[in-house]
C-alpha cells in the first residue's frame, strides 16, 4: 500500500483524536478496556505537540489513517512515544511500523540516545510489535519511569500487564542529518530610547525564549559547498539568512567543509517572533559543533550581530534584558510562565514601522527593576501597528478580553502571559476570527543549547 508520512498540521488534531478513539475499540473486552475507554486523547495537548513538531501523520490518498506522537517529559537525552495509532481498517499494512521508524529516526537526528514507551505485554500489536522494532522490556520501577507508572495507575491500567520498553539509538555519524531547534522569542516589553549616529534605533527590551519554533536540519559536506537541497520560492540562497550565517562562519574559521541546510518553518514570517534570526543562530551553533571550528559563545554572538540584532540572544540561549540595538544582553531569571501566542495572519513589515512618523523614539530609559515591578510593560510599536494593521488590532482586542495582551517585537503576533498551562490552553481553545492560537512555555536554557549538548554527547562534533 502506498502511503506518505509527514509532520501533522494543527488542523489535524481533531482527526488524530478520532483515529485514537477508533483504535481503542480494538481493546473492547480486554482487561484494559475500562481504562482505555474512559481516557480520551486530549485534543489541545495533541495540537500543542503538533505545533512543537512532535507529531507525524500517515496519509493514504490524502486521508490521514495513522499517527505517532512523541513527548519530552523524561531526561533531556531520552524521548518517549506518547501515542501511536492506525485506523483498524489499515492495520497490518506496515503503516504503524513506518510511523515508529520515522519517529525514531528523527529522534536520532535530534541527538536523543533512547526512545521509551509504556504498553501492554499481552496484546500482539503492543509489546510484541515493539520488540520486533528493537525495543526491550526494562524495569518499570526505575526512577526514569516513576511519573509514567504513577499516571498509568491513576488511569486504572492493569499493573500486571503494563510494561515499559526502551530502544537505544545508534550514535550519529559524519554525514548524517542532524536536527536543531530554532526557538521563537517574545519581547515582554520594548521601548525606543534614542537614535544613533548611524541611523539605528537604541532599544530596551526583554527577550523571552520559548519551547517551540522552527527546525533547522544540517548535514556536513566535504566539498566546501553551502547550499539548500530544497529551494525556497522567492528566496534566493544569497538572501537566505541561514546560508549567510553558514558562509560567515566558514569565512571566519577558514574551514574547508560545507553543509546542506534545510529549514522547517513554523514561526510566522513578519510576526515579531525572531524566526529568521533564530534559524541563523541555530546554523552558527550547529555548524560550529559539526565543523569542529571551536568558536566560543562570545565569538559566535559577535558573528551573529553581523546578521541581525536579534541573533545574539538566540546564540547565547538565555532570556535577557537587552539594550543597544538588542545585542547588549544581561541574562534574566524569569518565572515559569505559559503564553498564548496568537498569529493574526498578517505580515507586518518592520522597516515601515521604524519609518512611521508617529513612532515614539525618545522614551525615558527603563530599568530592570521597573520591568520586574510591572511599570515597564509597553511595546513602542503597538500604537503604530494598531493604526495600520486592523487584523492585528482585532486580535489584540480579542486576546485583551482575557488579560494584558501584548505585541511581540514589531508584530504582528501577539501574546498573553498566564501562570498555568491549563489557563493558557483554555484561552487558546477559544480562538476564532480566522486567527491561529497555540500555547508555548517560556524556557531557560534554550532548546537549541539542550540539543547541542545532546548531539555533542552522541559523539559527533
CSV table of C-alpha atoms in Angstrom, one decimal, residues 41 49 54-56 67-74 78-85 96 99-107 112 114-119 125 129-130 133 135 145 148 151-152 162-167 169:
chain,number,residue,atom,x,y,z
A,41,UNK,CA,-6.6,11.7,24.0
A,49,UNK,CA,2.6,18.6,20.3
A,54,UNK,CA,6.5,16.1,17.7
A,55,UNK,CA,3.7,14.5,15.7
A,56,UNK,CA,3.8,12.8,12.3
A,67,UNK,CA,-0.1,9.0,13.5
A,68,UNK,CA,2.6,9.0,16.1
A,69,UNK,CA,3.2,11.5,18.9
A,70,UNK,CA,6.4,11.9,20.9
A,71,UNK,CA,6.9,13.6,24.2
A,72,UNK,CA,9.9,15.2,26.0
A,73,UNK,CA,8.8,14.8,29.6
A,74,UNK,CA,11.8,12.5,30.5
A,78,UNK,CA,15.6,10.5,26.2
A,79,UNK,CA,12.3,10.9,24.3
A,80,UNK,CA,9.1,9.0,24.7
A,81,UNK,CA,6.4,7.6,22.3
A,82,UNK,CA,3.2,9.2,23.8
A,83,UNK,CA,0.8,7.6,21.3
A,84,UNK,CA,0.9,5.6,18.0
A,85,UNK,CA,-2.4,4.6,16.4
A,96,UNK,CA,2.4,1.6,12.2
A,99,UNK,CA,5.5,5.7,11.7
A,100,UNK,CA,7.5,4.2,14.5
A,101,UNK,CA,10.7,4.1,12.5
A,102,UNK,CA,10.2,7.6,11.2
A,103,UNK,CA,9.8,8.9,14.7
A,104,UNK,CA,12.9,7.0,15.9
A,105,UNK,CA,15.0,8.3,13.0
A,106,UNK,CA,14.1,11.9,13.8
A,107,UNK,CA,14.9,11.3,17.5
A,112,UNK,CA,18.4,11.5,21.6
A,114,UNK,CA,17.0,6.3,23.7
A,115,UNK,CA,13.3,6.1,23.0
A,116,UNK,CA,10.9,4.9,25.8
A,117,UNK,CA,7.3,3.9,25.9
A,118,UNK,CA,4.7,2.1,28.0
A,119,UNK,CA,2.5,-0.6,26.6
A,125,UNK,CA,0.2,-5.0,18.4
A,129,UNK,CA,5.2,-5.3,17.9
A,130,UNK,CA,7.7,-3.1,19.6
A,133,UNK,CA,11.5,-3.0,16.2
A,135,UNK,CA,12.5,-2.3,22.0
A,145,UNK,CA,9.5,5.8,34.8
A,148,UNK,CA,4.6,7.4,33.9
A,151,UNK,CA,0.0,8.1,35.8
A,152,UNK,CA,-0.8,4.6,34.5
A,162,UNK,CA,1.7,-2.9,31.9
A,163,UNK,CA,5.3,-2.9,30.7
A,164,UNK,CA,7.8,-0.2,29.8
A,165,UNK,CA,10.2,-0.7,26.9
A,166,UNK,CA,13.2,1.1,25.6
A,167,UNK,CA,15.1,1.2,22.3
A,169,UNK,CA,19.5,4.7,19.2
